[in-house]
Short mmCIF file of C-alpha atoms in Angstrom, two decimals:
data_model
loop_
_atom_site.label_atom_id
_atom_site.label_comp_id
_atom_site.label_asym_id
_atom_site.label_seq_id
_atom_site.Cartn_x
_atom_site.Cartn_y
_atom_site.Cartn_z
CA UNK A 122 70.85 72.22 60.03
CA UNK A 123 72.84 74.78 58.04
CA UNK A 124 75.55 76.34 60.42
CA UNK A 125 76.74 78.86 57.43
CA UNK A 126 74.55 81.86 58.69
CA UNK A 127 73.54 83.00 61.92
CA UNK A 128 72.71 86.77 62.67
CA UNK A 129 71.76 89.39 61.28
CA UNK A 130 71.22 88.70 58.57
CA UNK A 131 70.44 89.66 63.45
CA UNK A 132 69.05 85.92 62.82
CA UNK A 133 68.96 84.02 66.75
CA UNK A 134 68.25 80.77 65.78
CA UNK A 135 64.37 81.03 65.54
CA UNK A 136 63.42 82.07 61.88
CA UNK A 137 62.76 86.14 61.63
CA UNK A 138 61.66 87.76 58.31
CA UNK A 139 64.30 90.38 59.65
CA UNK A 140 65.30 92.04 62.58
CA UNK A 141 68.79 93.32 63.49
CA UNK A 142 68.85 90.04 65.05
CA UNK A 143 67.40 88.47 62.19
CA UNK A 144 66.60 88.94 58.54
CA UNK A 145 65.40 87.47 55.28
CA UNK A 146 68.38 84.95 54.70
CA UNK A 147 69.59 83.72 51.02
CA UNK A 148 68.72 80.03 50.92
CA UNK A 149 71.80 78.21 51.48
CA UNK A 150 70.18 74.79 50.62
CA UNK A 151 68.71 76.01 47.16
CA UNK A 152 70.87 73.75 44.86
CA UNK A 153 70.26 70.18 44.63
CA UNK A 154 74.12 69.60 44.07
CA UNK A 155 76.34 69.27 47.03
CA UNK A 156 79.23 69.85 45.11
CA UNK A 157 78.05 73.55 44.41
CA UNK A 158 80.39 75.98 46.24
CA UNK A 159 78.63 77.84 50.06
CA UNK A 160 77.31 81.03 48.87
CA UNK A 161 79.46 84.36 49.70
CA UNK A 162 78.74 86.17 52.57
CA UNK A 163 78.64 89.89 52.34
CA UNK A 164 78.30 92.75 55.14
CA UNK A 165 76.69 96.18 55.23
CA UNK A 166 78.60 97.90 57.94
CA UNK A 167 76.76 101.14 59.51
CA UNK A 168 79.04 103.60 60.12
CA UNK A 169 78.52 107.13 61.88
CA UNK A 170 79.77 108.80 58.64
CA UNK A 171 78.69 106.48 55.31
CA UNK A 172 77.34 102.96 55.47
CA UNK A 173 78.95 100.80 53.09
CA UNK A 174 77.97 97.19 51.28
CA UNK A 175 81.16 94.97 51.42
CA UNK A 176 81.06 92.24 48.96
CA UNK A 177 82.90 88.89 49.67
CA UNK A 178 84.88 86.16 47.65
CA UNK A 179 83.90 83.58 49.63
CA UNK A 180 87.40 83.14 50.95
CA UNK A 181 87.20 86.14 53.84
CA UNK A 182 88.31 88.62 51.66
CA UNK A 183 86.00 91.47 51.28
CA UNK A 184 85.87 94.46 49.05
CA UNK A 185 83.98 97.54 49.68
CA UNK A 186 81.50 98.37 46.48
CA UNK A 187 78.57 100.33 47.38
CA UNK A 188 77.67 103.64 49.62
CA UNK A 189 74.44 104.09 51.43
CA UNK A 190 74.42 107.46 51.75
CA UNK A 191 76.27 110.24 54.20
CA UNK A 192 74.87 112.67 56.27
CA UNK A 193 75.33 114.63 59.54
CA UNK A 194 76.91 112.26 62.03
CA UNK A 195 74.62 109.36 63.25
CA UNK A 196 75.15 108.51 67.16
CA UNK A 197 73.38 105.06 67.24
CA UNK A 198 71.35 102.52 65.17
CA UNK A 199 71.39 99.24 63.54
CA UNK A 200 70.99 97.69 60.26
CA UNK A 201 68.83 95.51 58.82
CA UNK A 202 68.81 92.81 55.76
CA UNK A 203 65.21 91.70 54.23
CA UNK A 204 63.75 91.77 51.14
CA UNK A 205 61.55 94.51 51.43
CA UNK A 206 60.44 94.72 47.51
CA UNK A 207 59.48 91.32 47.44
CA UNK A 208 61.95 90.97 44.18
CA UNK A 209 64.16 87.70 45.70
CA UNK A 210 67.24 89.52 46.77
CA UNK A 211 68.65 90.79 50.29
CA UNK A 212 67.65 95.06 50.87
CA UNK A 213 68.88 97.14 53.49
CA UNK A 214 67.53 98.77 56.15
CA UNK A 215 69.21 101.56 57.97
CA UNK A 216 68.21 102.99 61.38
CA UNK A 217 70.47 105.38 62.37
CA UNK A 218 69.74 108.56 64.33
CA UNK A 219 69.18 111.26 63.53
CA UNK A 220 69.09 110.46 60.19
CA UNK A 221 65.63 109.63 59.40
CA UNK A 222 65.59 105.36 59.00
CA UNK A 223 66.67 104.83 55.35
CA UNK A 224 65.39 101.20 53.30
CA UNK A 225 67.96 101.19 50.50
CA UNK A 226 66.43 98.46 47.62
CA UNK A 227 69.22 96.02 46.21
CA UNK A 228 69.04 96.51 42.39
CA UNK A 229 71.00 93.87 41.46
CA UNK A 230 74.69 94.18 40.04
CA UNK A 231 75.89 95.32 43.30
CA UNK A 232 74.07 98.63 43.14
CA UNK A 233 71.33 99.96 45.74
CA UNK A 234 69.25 102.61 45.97
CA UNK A 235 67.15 104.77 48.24
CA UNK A 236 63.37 103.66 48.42
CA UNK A 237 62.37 105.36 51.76
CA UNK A 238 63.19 107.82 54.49
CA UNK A 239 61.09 107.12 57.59
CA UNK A 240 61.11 108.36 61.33
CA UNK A 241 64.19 108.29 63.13
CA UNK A 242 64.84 105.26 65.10
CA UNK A 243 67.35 103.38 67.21
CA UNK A 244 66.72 99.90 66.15
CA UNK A 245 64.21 98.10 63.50
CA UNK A 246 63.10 94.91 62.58
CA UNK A 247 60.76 93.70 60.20
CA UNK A 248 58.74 90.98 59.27
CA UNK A 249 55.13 90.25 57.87
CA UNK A 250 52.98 91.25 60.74
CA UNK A 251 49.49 91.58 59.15
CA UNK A 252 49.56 88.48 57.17
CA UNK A 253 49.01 89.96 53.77
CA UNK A 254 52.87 88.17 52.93
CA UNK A 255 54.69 91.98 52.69
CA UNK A 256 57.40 92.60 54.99
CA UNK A 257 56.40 95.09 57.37
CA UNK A 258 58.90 97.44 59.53
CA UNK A 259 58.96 97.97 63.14
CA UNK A 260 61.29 101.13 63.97
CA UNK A 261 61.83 101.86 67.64
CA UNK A 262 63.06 105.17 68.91
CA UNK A 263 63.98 107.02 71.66
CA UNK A 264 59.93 107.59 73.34
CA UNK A 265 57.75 105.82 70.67
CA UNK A 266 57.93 102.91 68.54
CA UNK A 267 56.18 102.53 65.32
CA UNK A 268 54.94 99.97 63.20
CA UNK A 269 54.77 100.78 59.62
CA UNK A 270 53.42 98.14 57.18
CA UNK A 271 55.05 97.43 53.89
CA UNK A 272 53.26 97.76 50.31
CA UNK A 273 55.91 95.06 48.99
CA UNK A 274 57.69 97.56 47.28
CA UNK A 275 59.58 99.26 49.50
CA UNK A 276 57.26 101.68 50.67
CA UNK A 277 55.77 102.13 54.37
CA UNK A 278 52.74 103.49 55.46
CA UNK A 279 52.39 104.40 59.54
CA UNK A 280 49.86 101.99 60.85
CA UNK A 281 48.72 104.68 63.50
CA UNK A 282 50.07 101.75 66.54
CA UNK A 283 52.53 103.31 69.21
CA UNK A 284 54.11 101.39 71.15
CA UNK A 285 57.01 101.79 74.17
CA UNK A 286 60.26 103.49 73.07
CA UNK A 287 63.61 101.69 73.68
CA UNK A 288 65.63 105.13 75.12
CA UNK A 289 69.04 106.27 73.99
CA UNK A 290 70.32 102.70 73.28
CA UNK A 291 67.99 99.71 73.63
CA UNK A 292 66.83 97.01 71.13
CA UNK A 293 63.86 95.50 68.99
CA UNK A 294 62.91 91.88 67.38
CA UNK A 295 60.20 90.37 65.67
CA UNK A 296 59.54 86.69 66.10
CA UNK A 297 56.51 84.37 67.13
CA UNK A 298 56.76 84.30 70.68
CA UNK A 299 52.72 82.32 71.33
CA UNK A 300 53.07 79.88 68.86
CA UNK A 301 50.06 81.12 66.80
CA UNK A 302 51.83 81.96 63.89
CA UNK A 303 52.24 85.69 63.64
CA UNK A 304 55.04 87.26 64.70
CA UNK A 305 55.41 89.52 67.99
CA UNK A 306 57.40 91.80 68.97
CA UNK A 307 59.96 92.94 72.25
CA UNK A 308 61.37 96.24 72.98
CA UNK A 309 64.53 96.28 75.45
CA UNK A 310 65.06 99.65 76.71
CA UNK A 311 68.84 100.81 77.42
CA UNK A 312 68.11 102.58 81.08
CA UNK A 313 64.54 101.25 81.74
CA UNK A 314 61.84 97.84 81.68
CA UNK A 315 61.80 96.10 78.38
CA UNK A 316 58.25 95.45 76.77
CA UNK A 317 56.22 92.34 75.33
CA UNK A 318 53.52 92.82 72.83
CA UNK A 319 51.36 89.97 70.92
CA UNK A 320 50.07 90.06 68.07
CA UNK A 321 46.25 89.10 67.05
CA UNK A 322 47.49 88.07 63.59
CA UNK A 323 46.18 90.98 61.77
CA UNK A 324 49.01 93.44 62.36
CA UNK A 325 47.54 95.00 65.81
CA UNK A 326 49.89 94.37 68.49
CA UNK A 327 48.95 94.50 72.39
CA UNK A 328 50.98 95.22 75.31
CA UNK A 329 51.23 92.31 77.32
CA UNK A 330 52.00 93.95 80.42
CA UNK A 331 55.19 91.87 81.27
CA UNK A 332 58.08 93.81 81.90
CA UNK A 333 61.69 92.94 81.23
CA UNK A 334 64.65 94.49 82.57
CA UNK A 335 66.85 96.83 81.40
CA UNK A 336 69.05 95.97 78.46
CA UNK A 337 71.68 97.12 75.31
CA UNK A 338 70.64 94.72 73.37
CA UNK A 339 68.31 91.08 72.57
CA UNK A 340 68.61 88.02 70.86
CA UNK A 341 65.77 85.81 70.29
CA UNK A 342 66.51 81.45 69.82
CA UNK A 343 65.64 78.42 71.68
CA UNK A 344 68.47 78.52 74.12
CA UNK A 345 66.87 75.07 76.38
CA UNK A 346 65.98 72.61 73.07
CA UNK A 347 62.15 73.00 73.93
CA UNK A 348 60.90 74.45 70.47
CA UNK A 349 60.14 77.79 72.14
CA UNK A 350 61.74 81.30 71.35
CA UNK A 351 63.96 82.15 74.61
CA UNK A 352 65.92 85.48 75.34
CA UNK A 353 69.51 86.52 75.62
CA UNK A 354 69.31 90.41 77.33
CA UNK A 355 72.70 91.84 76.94
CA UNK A 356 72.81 94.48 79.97
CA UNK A 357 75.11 96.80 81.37
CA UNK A 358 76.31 94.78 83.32
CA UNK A 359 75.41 90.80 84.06
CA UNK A 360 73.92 89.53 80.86
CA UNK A 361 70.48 87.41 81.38
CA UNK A 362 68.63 84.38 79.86
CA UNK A 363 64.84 84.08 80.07
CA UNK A 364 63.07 80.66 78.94
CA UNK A 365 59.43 80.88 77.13
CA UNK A 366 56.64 79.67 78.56
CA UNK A 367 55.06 78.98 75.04
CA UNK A 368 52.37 81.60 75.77
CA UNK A 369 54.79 84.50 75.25
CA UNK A 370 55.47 84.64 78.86
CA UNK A 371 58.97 84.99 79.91
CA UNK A 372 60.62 83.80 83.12
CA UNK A 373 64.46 84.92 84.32
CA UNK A 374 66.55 81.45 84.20
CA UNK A 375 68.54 83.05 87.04
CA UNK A 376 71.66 83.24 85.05
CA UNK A 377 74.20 86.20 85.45
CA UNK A 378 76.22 86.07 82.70
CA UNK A 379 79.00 88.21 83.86
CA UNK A 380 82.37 87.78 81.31
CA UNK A 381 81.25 91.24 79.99
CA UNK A 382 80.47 94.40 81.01
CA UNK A 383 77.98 96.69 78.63
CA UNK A 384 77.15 93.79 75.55
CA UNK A 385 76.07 96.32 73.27
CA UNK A 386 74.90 93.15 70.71
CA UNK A 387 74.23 90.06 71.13
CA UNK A 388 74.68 86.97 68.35
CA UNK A 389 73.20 83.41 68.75
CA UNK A 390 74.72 80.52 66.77
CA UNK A 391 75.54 76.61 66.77
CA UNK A 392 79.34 77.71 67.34
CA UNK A 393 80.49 74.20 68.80
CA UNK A 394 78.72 71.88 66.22
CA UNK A 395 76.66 70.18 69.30
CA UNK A 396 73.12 71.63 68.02
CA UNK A 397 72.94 73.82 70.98
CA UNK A 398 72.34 77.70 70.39
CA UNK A 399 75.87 79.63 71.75
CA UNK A 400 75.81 83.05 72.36
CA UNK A 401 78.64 85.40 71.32
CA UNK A 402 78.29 89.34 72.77
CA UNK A 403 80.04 92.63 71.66
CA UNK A 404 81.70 94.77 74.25
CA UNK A 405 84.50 96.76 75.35
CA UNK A 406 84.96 95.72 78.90
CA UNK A 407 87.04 93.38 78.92
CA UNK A 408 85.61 92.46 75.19
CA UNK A 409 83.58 89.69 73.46
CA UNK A 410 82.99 87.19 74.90
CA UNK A 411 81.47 83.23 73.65
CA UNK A 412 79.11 81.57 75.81
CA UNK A 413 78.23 77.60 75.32
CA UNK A 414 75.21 76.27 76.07
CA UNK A 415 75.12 73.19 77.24
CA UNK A 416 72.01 72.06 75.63
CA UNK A 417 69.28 72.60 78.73
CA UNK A 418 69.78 76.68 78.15
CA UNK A 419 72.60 76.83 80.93
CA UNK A 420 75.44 79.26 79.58
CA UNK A 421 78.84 79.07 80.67
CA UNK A 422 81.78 81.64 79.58
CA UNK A 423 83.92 79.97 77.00
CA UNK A 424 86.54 82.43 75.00
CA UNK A 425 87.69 85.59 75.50
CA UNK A 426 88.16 87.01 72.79
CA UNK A 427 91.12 89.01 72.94
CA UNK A 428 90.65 91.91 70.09
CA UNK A 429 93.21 94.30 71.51
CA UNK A 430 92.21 98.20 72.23
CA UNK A 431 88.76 98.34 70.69
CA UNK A 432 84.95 98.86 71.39
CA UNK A 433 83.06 96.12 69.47
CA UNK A 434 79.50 97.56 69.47
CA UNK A 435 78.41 94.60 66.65
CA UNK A 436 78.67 91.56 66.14
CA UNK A 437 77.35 88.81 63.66
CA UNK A 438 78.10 85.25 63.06
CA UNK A 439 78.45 83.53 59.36
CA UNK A 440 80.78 80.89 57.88
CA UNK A 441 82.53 83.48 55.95
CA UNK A 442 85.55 81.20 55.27
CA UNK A 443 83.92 78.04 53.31
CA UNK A 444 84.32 75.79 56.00
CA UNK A 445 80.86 75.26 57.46
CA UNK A 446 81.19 76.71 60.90
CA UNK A 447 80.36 79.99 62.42
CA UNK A 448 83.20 82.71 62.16
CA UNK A 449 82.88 86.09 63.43
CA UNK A 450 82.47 89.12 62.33
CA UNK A 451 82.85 92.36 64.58
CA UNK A 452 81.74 96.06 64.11
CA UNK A 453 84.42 98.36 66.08
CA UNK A 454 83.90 101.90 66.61
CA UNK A 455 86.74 102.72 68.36
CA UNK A 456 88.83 101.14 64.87
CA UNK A 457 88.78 98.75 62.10
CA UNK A 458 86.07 96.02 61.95
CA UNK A 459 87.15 92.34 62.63
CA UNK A 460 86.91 88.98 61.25
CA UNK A 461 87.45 86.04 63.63
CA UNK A 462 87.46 82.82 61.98
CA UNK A 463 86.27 79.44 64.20
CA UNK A 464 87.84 76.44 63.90
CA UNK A 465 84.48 74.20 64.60
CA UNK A 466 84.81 73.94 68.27
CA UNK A 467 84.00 77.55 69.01
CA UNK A 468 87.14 78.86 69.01
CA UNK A 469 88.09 81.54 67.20
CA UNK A 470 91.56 83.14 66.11
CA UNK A 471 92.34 86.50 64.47
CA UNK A 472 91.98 86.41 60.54
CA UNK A 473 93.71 89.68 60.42
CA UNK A 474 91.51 91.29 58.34
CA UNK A 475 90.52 94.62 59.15
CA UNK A 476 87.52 96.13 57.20
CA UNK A 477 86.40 100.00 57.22
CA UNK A 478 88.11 102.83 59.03
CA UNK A 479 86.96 103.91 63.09
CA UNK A 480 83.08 105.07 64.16
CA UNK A 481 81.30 101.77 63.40
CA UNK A 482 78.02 101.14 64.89
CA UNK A 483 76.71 98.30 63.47
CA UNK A 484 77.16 94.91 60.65
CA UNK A 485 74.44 92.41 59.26
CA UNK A 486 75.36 89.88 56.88
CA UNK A 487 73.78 87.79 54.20
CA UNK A 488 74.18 87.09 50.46
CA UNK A 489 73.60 90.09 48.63
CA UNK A 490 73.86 89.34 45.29
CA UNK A 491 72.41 86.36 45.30
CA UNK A 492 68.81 85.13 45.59
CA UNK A 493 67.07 85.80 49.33
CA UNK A 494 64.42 83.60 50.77
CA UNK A 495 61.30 85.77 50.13
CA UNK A 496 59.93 86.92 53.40
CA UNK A 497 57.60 84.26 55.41
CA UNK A 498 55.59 84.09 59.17
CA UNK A 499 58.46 83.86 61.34
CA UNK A 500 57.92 80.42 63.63
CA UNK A 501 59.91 78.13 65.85
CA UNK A 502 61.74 75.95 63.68
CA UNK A 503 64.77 74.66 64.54
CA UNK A 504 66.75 75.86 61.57
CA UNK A 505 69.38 78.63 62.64
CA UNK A 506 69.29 81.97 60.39
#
């Protein structure tokens, strides 16, 4: 199992062609020679003002190269790494209202540029939903969602679907809940229930009636080592895990995860080297905290993560230090973004680096000028993204 990347690239453990939790990774096991140097992690950082690429050395160090764009003020939203132009590298996707959502195509040479303005939205994922291997993109807003399918060149056409909107803050993800091979989707809505819908394969998604409850923010991985796709709600207030039945049904585990109050994101990741999914949230009261799992999906509160004054509203998980094991990587709005490197037993210290300025909303991170694993069915599998 490759522990370099987990996140987004919003990856949680159970493969996603991209969703804030997840994304169409680089492969990290492309070389046949083990002597080749980890890949370099970058991060796009969404920002209330500009969004900015930040490329890395490999050794933590990250510079800031390319802008996606400024506009009038954007209040929430997340971003989004796939490979949207089926070309082998890592795109961006930006939903961020009220902009309208932006897909921003990787060019190569560290230069992107501006393929499509959609809808407004709150959240996005995407992944191949009709089968017809294109990425497709799922942007949820405020009332509606809507699923617009991919031409494989960074274009999006509205598929006509609606589906249940995800409020003023709230969450989306693609992955294959049923086990049939086609990836689904769940909407967690900030102040209200949280929706499943199934997919027949085809693209056309159905409402399965289950409702979840209310939540900031989702991560999708098998937290209990069954080979099914669980969920990790980050509420409010007492975070909650819910095991898959393998049908797409989900039932509450009966956990309140209480070390945080409001975990506005949410990133699974083999943080302890046991081959367990941990769970690592972003919030301001009292601040991140790391969950380990003990292997049967039971989470108890590990670190606290003690960032000093600061609202951590993102969060991702990567080896960004060469070492093999999961560091951290924190969008702040209230300052400067944070990297928190992990010394293999899921605990983390201060790098003290400090990346961007204040009003950061978001961070996904992946290789980005390097090859990206071209877009597939998300499944099960036990490799971590």
């Amino acid at each position: 199992m490759d522990r370099r990347v987990s996140g987004h690239v919003r990856g949680h453990g159970i493969p996603e062609c991209g969703g804030r939790h997840g994304a169409s990774l680089p492969d990290h096991d492309r070389s046949a020679d083990p002597n080749d140097p980890p890949a370099a992690i970058d991060a796009v950082v969404l920002n209330t003002r500009a969004s900015w690429a930040y490329f890395a050395d490999g050794g933590g160090q990250f510079a800031a190269v390319a802008n996606l764009g400024a506009g009038p003020a954007a209040t929430t939203g997340k971003v989004v790494l796939a490979d949207t132009d089926g070309d082998g590298d890592l795109d961006v996707t930006l939903a961020h209202r009220p902009h309208a959502t932006e897909v921003w195509l990787n060019q190569g040479g560290r230069n992107f540029t501006l393929a499509s303005e959609l809808g407004m939205g709150v959240a996005a994922a995407l992944a191949d939903l009709d089968g017809d291997r294109r990425v497709d993109l799922l942007i949820a807003d405020r009332d509606a969602s809507i699923i617009r399918l991919g031409d494989g060149r960074g274009q999006f056409r509205d598929s006509g679907q609606r589906l249940a909107g995800i409020g003023e803050e709230g969450d989306a993800a693609l992955a294959d809940l049923d086990q049939d091979g086609a990836p689904d989707a769940i909407l967690v809505h900030g102040s209200g229930p949280g929706a499943v819908y199934l997919n027949d394969g085809q693209g056309q998604l159905t409402d399965t009636g289950q409702r979840l409850p209310a939540a900031l923010s989702l991560a999708i991985g098998d937290l209990d080592g069954d080979g099914l796709p669980d969920l990790f709600l980050g509420r409010a207030s007492e975070d909650q895990v819910w095991f898959n039945d393998g049908t797409g049904r989900f039932a509450d585990s009966g956990q309140r995860l209480s070390g945080a109050a409001g975990s506005r994101d949410v990133a699974l990741g083999d943080v302890d080297g046991d081959g367990s999914l941990d769970a690592v949230t972003a919030s301001s009261d009292p601040g991140p905290v790391v969950y380990l799992n003990d292997g049967a999906g039971r989470l108890r509160p590990g670190q606290d993560i003690a960032v000093g004054p600061a609202e951590m509203v993102g969060v991702a998980l990567a080896d960004l230090n060469g070492d093999g094991a999961l560091d951290l990587f924190f969008a702040n709005y209230a300052g400067f973004n944070q990297v928190w490197y992990n010394d293999g037993t899921g605990r983390f210290t201060d790098s003290g680096l400090r990346i961007a300025s204040d009003r950061n909303l978001d961070v996904a991170l992946g290789e980005l000028d390097g090859p990206a694993v071209t877009p597939s069915v998300p499944g099960p599998g036990p490799e971590l993204f």
